[in-house]
Short mmCIF file of C-alpha atoms in Angstrom, two decimals:
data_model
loop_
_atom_site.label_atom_id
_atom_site.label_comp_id
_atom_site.label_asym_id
_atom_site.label_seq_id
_atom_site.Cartn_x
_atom_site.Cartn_y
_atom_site.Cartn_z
CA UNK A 33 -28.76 -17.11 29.97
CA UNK A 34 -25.72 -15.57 31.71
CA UNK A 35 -24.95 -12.02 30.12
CA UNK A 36 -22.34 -11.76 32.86
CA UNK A 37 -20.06 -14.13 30.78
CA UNK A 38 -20.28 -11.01 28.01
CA UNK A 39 -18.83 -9.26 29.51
CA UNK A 40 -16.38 -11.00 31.44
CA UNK A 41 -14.57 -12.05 28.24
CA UNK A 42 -15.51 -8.91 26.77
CA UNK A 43 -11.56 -7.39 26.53
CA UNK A 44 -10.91 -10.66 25.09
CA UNK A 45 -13.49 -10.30 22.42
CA UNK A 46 -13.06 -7.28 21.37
CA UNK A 47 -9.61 -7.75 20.49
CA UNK A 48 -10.72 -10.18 18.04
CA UNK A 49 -13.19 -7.70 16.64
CA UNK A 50 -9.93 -5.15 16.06
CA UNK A 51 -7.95 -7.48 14.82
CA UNK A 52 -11.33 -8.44 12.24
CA UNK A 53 -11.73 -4.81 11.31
CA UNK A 54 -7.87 -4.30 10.74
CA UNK A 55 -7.55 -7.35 8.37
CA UNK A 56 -10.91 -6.43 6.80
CA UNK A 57 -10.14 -3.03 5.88
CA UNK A 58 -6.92 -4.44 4.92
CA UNK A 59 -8.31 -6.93 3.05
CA UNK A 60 -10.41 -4.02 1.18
CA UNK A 61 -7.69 -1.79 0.55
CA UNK A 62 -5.25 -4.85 -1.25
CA UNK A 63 -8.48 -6.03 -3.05
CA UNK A 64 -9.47 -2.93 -4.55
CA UNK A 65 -6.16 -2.14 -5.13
CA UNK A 66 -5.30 -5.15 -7.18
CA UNK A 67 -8.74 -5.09 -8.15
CA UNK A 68 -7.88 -1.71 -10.09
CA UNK A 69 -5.03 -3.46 -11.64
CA UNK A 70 -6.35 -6.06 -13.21
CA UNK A 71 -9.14 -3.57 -14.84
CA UNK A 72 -5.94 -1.43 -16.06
CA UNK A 73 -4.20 -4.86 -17.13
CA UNK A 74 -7.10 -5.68 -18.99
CA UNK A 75 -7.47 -2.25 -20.98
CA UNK A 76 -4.11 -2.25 -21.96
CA UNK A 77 -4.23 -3.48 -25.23
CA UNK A 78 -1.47 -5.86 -24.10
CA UNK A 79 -2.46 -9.41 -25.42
CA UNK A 80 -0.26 -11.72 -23.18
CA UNK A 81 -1.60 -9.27 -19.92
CA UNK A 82 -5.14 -9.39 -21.21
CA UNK A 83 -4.88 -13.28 -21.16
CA UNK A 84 -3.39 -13.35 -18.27
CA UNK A 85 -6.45 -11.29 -16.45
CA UNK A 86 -8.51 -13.96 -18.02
CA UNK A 87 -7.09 -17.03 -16.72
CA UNK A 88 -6.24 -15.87 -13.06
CA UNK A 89 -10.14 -14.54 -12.95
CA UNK A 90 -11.12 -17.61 -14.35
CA UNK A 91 -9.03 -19.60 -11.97
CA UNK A 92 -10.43 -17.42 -8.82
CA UNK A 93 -13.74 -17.19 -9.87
CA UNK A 94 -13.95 -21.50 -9.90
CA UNK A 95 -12.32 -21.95 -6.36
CA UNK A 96 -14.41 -21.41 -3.17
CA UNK A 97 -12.57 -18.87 -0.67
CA UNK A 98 -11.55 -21.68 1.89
CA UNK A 99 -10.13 -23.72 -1.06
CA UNK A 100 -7.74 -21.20 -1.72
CA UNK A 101 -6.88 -20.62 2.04
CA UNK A 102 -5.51 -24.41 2.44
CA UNK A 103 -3.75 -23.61 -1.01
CA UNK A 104 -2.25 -20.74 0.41
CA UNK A 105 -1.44 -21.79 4.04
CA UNK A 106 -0.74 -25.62 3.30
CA UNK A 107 0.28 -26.26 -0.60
CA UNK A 108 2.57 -23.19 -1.17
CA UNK A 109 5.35 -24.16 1.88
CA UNK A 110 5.42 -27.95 0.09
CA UNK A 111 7.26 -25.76 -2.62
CA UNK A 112 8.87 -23.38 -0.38
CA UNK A 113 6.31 -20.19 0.10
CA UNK A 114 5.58 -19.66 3.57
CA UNK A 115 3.35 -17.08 4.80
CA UNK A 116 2.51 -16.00 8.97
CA UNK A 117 -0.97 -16.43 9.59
CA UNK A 118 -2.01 -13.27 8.98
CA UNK A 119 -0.01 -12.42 5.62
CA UNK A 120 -1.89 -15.23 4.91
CA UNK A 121 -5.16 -13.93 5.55
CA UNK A 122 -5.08 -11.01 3.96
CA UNK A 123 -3.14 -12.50 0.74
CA UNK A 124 -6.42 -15.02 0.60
CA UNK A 125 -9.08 -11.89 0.80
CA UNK A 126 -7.03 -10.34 -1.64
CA UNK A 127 -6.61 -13.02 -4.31
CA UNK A 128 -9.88 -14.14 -4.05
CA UNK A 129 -11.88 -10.99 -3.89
CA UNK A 130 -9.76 -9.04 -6.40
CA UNK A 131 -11.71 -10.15 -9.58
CA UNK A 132 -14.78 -9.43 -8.08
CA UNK A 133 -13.76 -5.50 -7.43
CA UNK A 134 -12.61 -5.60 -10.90
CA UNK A 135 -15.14 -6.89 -12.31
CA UNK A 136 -17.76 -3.98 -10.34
CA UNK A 137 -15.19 -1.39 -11.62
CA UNK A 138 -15.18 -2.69 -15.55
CA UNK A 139 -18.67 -2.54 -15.12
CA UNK A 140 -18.80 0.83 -13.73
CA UNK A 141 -16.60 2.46 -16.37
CA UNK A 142 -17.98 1.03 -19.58
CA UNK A 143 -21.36 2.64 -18.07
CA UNK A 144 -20.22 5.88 -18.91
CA UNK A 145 -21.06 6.69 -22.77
CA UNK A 146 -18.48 7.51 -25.38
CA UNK A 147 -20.04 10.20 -26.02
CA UNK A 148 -18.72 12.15 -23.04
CA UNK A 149 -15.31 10.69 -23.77
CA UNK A 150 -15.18 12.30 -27.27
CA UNK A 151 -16.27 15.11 -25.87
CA UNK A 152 -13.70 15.80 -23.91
CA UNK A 153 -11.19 14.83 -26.55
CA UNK A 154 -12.93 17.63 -28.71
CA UNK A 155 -11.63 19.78 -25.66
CA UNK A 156 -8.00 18.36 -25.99
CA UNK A 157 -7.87 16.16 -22.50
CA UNK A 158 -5.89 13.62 -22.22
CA UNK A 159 -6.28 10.38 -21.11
CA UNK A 160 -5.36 11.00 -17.81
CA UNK A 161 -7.23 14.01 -17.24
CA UNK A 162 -10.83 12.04 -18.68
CA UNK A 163 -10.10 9.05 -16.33
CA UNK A 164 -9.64 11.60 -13.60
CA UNK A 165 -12.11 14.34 -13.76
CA UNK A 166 -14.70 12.64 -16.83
CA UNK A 167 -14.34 8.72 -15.58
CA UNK A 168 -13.34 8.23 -12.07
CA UNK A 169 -16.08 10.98 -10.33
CA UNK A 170 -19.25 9.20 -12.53
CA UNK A 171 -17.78 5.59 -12.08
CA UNK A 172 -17.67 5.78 -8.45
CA UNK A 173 -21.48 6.95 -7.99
CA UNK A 174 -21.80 3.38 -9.83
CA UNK A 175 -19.74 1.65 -8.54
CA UNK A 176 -20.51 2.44 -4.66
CA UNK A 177 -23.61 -0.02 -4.33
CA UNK A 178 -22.20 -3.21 -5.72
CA UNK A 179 -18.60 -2.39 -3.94
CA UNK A 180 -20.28 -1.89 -0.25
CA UNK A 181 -21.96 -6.10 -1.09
CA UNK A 182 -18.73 -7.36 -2.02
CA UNK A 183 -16.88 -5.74 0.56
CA UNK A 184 -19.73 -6.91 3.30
CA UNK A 185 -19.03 -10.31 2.14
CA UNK A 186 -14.98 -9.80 2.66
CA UNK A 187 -15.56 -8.86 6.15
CA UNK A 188 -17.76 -11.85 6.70
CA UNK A 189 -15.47 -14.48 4.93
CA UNK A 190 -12.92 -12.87 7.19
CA UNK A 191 -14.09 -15.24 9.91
CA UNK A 192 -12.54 -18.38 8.07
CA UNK A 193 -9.30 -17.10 8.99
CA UNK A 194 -10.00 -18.64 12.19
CA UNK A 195 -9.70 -22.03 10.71
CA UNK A 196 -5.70 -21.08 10.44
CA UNK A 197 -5.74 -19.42 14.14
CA UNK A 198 -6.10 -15.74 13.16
CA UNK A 199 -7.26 -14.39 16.33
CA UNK A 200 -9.43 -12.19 14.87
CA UNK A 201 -13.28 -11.98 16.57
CA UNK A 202 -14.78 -15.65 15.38
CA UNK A 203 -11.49 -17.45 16.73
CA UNK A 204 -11.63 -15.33 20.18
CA UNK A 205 -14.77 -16.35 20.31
CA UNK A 206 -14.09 -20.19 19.59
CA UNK A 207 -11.85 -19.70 22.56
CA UNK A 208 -14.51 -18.06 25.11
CA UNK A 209 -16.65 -20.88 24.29
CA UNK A 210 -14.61 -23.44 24.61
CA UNK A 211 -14.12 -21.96 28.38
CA UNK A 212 -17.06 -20.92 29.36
CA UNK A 213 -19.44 -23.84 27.54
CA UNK A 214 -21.91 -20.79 27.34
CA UNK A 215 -22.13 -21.15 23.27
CA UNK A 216 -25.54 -19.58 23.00
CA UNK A 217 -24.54 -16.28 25.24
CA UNK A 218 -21.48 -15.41 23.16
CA UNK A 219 -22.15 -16.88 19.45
CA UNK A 220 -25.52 -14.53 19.58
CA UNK A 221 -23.56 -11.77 20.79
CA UNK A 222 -20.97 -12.37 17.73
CA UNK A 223 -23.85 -12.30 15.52
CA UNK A 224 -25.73 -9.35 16.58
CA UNK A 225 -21.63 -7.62 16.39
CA UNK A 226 -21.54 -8.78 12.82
CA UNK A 227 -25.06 -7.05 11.95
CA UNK A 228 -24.65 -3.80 13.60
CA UNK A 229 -21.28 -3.09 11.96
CA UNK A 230 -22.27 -4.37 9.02
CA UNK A 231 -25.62 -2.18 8.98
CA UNK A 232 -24.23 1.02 9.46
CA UNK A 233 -21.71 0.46 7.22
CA UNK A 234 -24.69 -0.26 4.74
CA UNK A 235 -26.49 2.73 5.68
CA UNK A 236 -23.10 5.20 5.46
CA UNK A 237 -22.47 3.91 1.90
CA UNK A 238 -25.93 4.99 0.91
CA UNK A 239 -25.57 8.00 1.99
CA UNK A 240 -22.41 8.41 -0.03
CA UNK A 241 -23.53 7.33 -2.97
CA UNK A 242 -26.27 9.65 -2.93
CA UNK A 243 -24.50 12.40 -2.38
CA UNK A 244 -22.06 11.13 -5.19
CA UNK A 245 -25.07 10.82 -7.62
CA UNK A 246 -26.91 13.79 -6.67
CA UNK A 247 -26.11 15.69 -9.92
CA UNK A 248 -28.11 12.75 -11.55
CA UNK A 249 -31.70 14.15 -9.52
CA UNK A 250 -34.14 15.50 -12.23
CA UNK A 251 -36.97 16.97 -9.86
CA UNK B 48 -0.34 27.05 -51.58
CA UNK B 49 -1.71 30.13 -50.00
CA UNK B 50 -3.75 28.66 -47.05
CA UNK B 51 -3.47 32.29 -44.46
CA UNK B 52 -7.10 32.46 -45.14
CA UNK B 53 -8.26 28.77 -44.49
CA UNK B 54 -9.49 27.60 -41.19
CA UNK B 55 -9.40 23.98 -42.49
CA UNK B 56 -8.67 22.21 -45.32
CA UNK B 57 -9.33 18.64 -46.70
CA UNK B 58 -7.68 16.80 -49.26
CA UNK B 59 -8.89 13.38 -51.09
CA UNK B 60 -10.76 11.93 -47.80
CA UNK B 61 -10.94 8.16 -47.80
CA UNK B 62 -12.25 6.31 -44.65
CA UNK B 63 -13.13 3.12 -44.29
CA UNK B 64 -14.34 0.52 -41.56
CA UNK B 65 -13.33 -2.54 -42.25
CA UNK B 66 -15.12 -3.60 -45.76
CA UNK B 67 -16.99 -0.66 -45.61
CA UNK B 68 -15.61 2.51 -46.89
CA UNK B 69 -17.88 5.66 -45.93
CA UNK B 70 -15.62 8.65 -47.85
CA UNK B 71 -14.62 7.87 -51.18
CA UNK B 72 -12.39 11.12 -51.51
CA UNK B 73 -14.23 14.28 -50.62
CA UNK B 74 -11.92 17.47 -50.85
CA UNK B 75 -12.88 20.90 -49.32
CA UNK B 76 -11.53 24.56 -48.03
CA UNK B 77 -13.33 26.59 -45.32
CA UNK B 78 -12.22 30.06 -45.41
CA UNK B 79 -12.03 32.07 -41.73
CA UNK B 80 -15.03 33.36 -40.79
CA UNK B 81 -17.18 31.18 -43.35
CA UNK B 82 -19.93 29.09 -42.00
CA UNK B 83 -20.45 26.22 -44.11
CA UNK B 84 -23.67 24.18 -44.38
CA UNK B 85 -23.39 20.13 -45.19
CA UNK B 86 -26.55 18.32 -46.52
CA UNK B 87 -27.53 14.60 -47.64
CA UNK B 88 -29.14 12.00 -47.01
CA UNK B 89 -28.06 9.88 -44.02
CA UNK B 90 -25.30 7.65 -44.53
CA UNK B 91 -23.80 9.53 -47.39
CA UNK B 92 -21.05 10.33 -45.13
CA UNK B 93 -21.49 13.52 -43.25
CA UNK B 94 -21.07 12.29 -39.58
CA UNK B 95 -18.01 10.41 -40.63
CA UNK B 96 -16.45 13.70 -42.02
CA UNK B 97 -16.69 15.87 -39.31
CA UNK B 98 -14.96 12.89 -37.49
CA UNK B 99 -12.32 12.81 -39.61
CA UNK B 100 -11.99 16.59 -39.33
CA UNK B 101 -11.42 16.89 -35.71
CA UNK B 102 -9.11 13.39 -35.73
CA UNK B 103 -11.52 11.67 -33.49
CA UNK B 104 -12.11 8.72 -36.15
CA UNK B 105 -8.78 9.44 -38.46
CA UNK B 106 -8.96 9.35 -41.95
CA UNK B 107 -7.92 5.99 -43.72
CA UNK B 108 -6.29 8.27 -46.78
CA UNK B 109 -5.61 12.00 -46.93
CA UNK B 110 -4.17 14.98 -45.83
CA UNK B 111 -6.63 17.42 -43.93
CA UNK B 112 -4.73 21.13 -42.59
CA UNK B 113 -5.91 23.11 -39.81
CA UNK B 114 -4.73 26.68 -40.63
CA UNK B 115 -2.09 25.65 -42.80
CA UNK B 116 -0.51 22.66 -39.72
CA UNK B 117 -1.13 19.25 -41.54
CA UNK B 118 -3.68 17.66 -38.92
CA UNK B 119 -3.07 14.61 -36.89
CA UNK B 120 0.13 13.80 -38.74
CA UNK B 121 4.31 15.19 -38.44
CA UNK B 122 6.94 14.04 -41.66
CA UNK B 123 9.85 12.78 -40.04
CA UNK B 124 13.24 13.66 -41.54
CA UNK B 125 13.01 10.86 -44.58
CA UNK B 126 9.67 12.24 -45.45
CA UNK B 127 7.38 9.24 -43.83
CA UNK B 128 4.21 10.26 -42.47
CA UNK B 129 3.89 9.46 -38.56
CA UNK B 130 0.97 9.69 -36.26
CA UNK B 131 1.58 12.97 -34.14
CA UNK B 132 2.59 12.76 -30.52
CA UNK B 133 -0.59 12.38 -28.12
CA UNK B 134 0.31 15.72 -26.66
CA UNK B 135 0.44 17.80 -29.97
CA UNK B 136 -2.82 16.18 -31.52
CA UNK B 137 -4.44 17.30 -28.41
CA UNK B 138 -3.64 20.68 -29.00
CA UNK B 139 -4.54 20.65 -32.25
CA UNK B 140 -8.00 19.00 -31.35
CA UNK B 141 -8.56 21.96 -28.62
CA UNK B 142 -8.49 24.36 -32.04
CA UNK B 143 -11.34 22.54 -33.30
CA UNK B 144 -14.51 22.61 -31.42
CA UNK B 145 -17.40 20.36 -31.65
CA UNK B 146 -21.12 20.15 -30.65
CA UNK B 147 -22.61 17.28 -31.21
CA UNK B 148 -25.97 15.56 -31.69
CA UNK B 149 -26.35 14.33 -28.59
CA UNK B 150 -24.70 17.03 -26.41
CA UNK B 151 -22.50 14.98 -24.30
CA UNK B 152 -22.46 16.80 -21.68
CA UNK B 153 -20.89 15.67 -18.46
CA UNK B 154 -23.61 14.72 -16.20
CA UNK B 155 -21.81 15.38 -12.96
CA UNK B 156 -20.66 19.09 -13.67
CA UNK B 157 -23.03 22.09 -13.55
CA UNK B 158 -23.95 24.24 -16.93
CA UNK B 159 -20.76 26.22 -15.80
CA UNK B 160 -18.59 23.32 -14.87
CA UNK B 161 -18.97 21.80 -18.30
CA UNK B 162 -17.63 25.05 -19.83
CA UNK B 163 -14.90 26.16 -17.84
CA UNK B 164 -13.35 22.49 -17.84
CA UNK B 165 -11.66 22.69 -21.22
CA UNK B 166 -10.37 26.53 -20.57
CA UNK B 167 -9.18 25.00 -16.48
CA UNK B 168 -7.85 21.39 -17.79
CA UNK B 169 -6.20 22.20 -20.88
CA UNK B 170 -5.48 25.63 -21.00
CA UNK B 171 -4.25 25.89 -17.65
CA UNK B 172 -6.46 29.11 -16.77
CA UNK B 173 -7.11 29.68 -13.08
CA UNK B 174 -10.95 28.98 -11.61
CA UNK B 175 -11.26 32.51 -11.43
CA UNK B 176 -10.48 33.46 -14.88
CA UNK B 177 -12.43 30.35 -16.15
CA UNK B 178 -15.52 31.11 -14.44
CA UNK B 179 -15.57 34.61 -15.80
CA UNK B 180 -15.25 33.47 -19.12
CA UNK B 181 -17.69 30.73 -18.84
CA UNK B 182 -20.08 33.32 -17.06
CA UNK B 183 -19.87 35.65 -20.23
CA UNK B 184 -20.37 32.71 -22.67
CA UNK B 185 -23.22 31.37 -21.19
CA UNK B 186 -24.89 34.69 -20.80
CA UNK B 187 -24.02 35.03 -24.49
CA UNK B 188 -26.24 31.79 -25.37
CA UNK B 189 -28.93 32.68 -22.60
CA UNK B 190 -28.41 30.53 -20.42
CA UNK B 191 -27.28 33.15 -17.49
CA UNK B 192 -29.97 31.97 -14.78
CA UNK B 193 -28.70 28.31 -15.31
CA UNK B 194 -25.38 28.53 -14.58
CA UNK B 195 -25.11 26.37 -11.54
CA UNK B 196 -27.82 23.84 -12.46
CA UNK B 197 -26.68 20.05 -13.62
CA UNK B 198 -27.80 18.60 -16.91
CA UNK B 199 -30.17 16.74 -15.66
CA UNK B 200 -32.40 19.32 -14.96
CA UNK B 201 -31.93 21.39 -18.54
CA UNK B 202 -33.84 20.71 -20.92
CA UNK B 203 -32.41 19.50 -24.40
CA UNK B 204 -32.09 23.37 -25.81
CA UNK B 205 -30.35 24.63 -23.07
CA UNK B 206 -28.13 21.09 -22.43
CA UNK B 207 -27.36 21.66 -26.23
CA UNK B 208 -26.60 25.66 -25.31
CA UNK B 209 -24.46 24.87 -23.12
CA UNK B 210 -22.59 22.12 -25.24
CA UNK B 211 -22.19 25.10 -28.01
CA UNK B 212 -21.09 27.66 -24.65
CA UNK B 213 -18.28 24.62 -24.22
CA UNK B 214 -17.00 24.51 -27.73
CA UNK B 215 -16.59 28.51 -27.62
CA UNK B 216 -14.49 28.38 -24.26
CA UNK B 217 -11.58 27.29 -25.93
CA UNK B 218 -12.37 29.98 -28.38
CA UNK B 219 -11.79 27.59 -31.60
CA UNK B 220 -10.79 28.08 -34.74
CA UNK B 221 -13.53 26.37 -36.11
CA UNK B 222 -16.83 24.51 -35.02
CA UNK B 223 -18.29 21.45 -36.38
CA UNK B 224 -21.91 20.64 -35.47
CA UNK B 225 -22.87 17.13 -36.08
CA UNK B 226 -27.07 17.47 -36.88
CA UNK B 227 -26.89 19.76 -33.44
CA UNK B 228 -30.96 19.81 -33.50
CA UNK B 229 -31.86 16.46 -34.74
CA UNK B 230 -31.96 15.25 -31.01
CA UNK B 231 -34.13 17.56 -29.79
CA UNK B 232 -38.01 18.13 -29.52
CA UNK B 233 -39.50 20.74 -32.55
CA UNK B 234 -40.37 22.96 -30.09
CA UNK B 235 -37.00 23.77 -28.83
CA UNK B 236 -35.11 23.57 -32.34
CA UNK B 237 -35.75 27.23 -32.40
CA UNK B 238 -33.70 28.73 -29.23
CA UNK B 239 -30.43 26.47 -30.66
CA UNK B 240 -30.78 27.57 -34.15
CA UNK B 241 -30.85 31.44 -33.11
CA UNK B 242 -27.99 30.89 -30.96
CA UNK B 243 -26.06 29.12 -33.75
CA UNK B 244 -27.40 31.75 -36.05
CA UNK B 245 -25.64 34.84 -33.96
CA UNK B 246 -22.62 32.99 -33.77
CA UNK B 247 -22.73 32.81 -37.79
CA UNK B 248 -22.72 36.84 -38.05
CA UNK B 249 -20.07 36.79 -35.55
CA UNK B 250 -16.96 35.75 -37.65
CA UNK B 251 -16.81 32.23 -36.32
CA UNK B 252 -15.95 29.64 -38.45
CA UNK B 253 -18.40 26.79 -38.88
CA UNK B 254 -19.04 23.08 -40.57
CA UNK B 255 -22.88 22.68 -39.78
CA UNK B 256 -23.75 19.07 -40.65
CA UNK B 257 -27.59 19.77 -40.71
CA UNK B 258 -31.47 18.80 -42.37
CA UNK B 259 -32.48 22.42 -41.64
CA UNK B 260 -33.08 23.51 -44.86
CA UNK B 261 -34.23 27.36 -43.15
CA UNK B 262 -31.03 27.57 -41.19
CA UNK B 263 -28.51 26.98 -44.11
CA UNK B 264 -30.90 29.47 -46.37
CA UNK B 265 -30.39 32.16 -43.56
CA UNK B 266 -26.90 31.44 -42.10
CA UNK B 267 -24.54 29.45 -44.65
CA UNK B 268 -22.15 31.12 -47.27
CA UNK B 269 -21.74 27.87 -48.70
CA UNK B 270 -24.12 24.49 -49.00
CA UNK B 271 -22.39 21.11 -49.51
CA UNK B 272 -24.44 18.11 -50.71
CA UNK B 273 -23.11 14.62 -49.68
CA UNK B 274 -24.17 11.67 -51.21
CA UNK B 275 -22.72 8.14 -51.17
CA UNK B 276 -18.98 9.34 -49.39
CA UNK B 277 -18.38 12.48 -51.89
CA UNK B 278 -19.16 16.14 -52.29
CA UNK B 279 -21.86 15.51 -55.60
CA UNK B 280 -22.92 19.19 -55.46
CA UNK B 281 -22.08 23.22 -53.84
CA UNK B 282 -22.79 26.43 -53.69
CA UNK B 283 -24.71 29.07 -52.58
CA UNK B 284 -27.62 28.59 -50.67
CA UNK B 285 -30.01 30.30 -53.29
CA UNK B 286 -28.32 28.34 -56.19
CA UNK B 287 -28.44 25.32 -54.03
CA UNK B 288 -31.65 25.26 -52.50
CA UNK B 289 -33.82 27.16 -55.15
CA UNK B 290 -31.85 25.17 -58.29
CA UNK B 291 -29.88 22.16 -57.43
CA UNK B 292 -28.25 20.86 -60.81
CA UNK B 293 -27.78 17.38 -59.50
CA UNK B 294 -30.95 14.80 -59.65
CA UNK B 295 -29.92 13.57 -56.30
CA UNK B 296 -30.12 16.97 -54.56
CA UNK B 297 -33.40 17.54 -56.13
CA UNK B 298 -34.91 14.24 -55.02
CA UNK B 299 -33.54 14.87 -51.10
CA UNK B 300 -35.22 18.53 -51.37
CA UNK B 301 -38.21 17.66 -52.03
CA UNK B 302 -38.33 15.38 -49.63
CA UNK B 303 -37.06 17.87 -46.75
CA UNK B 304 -38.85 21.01 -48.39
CA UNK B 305 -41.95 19.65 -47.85
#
């Protein structure tokens, strides 16, 4: 074992590891984003837009995530929609983890009673100032732990963007190896990258949550 | 009609959900000041009422006025009833407060923070202002050591305290309690009775949707009895309570009498 090779292609490596963390967060952002759309989409009342929610859920939800990459980067110019490689990237993440977000969010609002809703209409809030100060503050406490998952497994299905030479940290690393023939060295050091990031990212959302649900604490 | 002295009025109730219809026309005046006391069996209606009252379930039929405004409702110029514009209902609504059985608190704001919201959000006071008030109110219903403490760790007395210390912020016209003790353990009825109790000698304005037959003896001007979606009996709490005319009063008295 050779940890010289490390860090030898180390600059080279860790450009792929920004380039991972800027489509990731990215990738969140849009996501969560159009994630948040959908749920409003869905609670508008609107019948065609409710539908329409339904089926492109539907639709996502029965296609796996590289599926919808080769749509995206290989379909869509046969009828004139070209993307770069990276638009393309992100606009897969986005699409296909959208539903999921909105789903977590639904969730995550309907878990607050009515109760506290009328309440607050008894007060004379509007609708805007429940979702803000009544809705948003609780949802998020409940929303935190099944967000940080999904969003783990955005960052991790980032990698598949290599398959459409996004340079991001699993192509660089295709490219070391196929240099250096020292798989073992740099795939393990990929992996233990993955963990660590992905770990303390863990660890920092459970410590926001808490804090976020601390009014809940009985003792 | 001379309504300067009514806090609220009702006229001909209907609702109904669907097939169901829960009010089959109840009618009634509170005068300012006048705490009312409304009785019956459960699912004659009572809940639904004090619903309709405050607009959060709107009536299917019938004209309720809040101080003489027609509630939830504007004429336009051909004389067609319209629903009324989010933003005037709203006020209306902040006229009318409301405790209910459950308290409904929100669970992420302190005792104090669930008080001064209403005055902060919709009446535009500053922090300062609303924490003073909400400070006085809440030393009014004893809860002045528990200010800064979160729901969770009140017990259901003082969470239901502090829902009544919310409904006073916006210093209503009128308070409807929806069975405000029926939630709660017997050994802490007591503290939210003699809080509601004080308020009654204090000139506020009340609908108390209750079973507390020893409450509505020592607080209410006025006893309604609900049965089946209509008013089938009032009066006075002695006349009520120590000689109800109707046979279906008499039956439900006995039962909660004893």
């Amino acid at each position: 074992m050779e940890l010289s090779i490390i860090f030898e292609y180390a600059p080279m490596l860790l450009q792929g590891l920004q380039l991972t963390i800027v489509i990731s967060i990215g990738g969140i952002i849009c996501s969560l984003t159009l994630g948040s759309v959908l749920v409003a989409l869905s609670r508008s009342g609107i019948r065609a837009l409710v539908i329409l929610v339904r089926v492109y859920t539907e639709i996502i939800l029965g296609i796996p995530v590289l599926v919808l990459l080769y749509l995206i980067y290989f379909v869509l110019p046969e009828v004139g929609i070209r993307f770069a490689e990276i638009p393309t990237g992100l606009l897969t993440l986005t699409l296909y983890y959208s539903p999921y977000m909105a789903e977590i969010i639904r969730g995550a609002i309907n878990a607050i009673p009515t109760g506290q809703i009328e309440a607050a209409r008894t007060v004379g809030m509007s609708n805007f100032q429940i979702a803000k100060r009544i809705m948003v503050p609780q949802a998020l406490g409940l929303a935190i732990p099944p967000l940080t998952g999904i969003c783990i497994g955005l960052v991790k299905d980032s990698a598949l963007l290599s398959i459409i030479s996004v340079h991001e940290f699993a192509y660089q690393t295709k490219q070391a190896v196929a240099r250096t023939f020292a798989p073992f060295e740099l795939w393990a050091f990929v992996a233990l990258c993955y963990w660590a990031i992905l770990s303390i990212w863990e660890v920092v959302m459970r410590k926001v949550e808490r804090r976020v649900t601390r009014y809940r604490e009985t003792g | 009609m001379n309504t300067n002295n009514e806090a609220i009025r009702a006229e001909n109730i209907f609702k109904s959900f669907g097939e169901l219809t829960v009010l089959r026309g109840v009618s009634l005046a509170v005068k300012r000041g006048e705490v009312v006391c409304i009785m019956g069996p459960s699912g004659s209606g009572k809940s639904t009422l004090l619903r309709c009252l405050n607009w959060l379930s709107p009536p299917t039929e019938g004209t309720i006025w809040l101080g003489g405004e027609v509630l939830g409702l504007q004429e336009t110029s051909n004389g067609k009833r319209v629903v009324l514009p989010d933003s005037k209902l709203r006020r209306q609504r902040s006229r009318i407060g409301m405790v209910f059985q459950s308290f409904n608190l929100w669970p992420h704001r302190t005792a104090i923070g669930n008080v001064m919201e209403g005055p902060m959000i919709v009446n535009g006071a500053s922090k300062i202002e609303a924490r003073r008030l909400a400070n006085e109110i809440l030393t009014r219903v004893g809860l002045a050591d528990k200010v800064d403490v979160y729901p969770a760790k009140l017990s259901g007395g003082q969470q239901q305290r502090v829902a009544i210390a919310r409904a006073l912020a916006m210093q209503p016209e009128i308070i409807l309690f929806d069975e405000p003790t029926s939630a709660l353990d017997p050994e802490l009825v007591g503290e939210v009775l003699d809080v509601m109790k004080s308020l009654a000698t204090q000139e506020i304005t009340m609908i108390v949707v209750t079973h507390e037959v020893e409450f509505a003896k020592d607080a209410a001007d006025r006893i309604l009895f609900m049965d089946e979606g209509l008013i089938v009996e009032e009066g006075s709490p002695l006349e009520f309570l120590e000689n109800p005319k109707e046979e279906r009063s008499r039956q439900f008295l006995e039962r909660y009498l004893n």
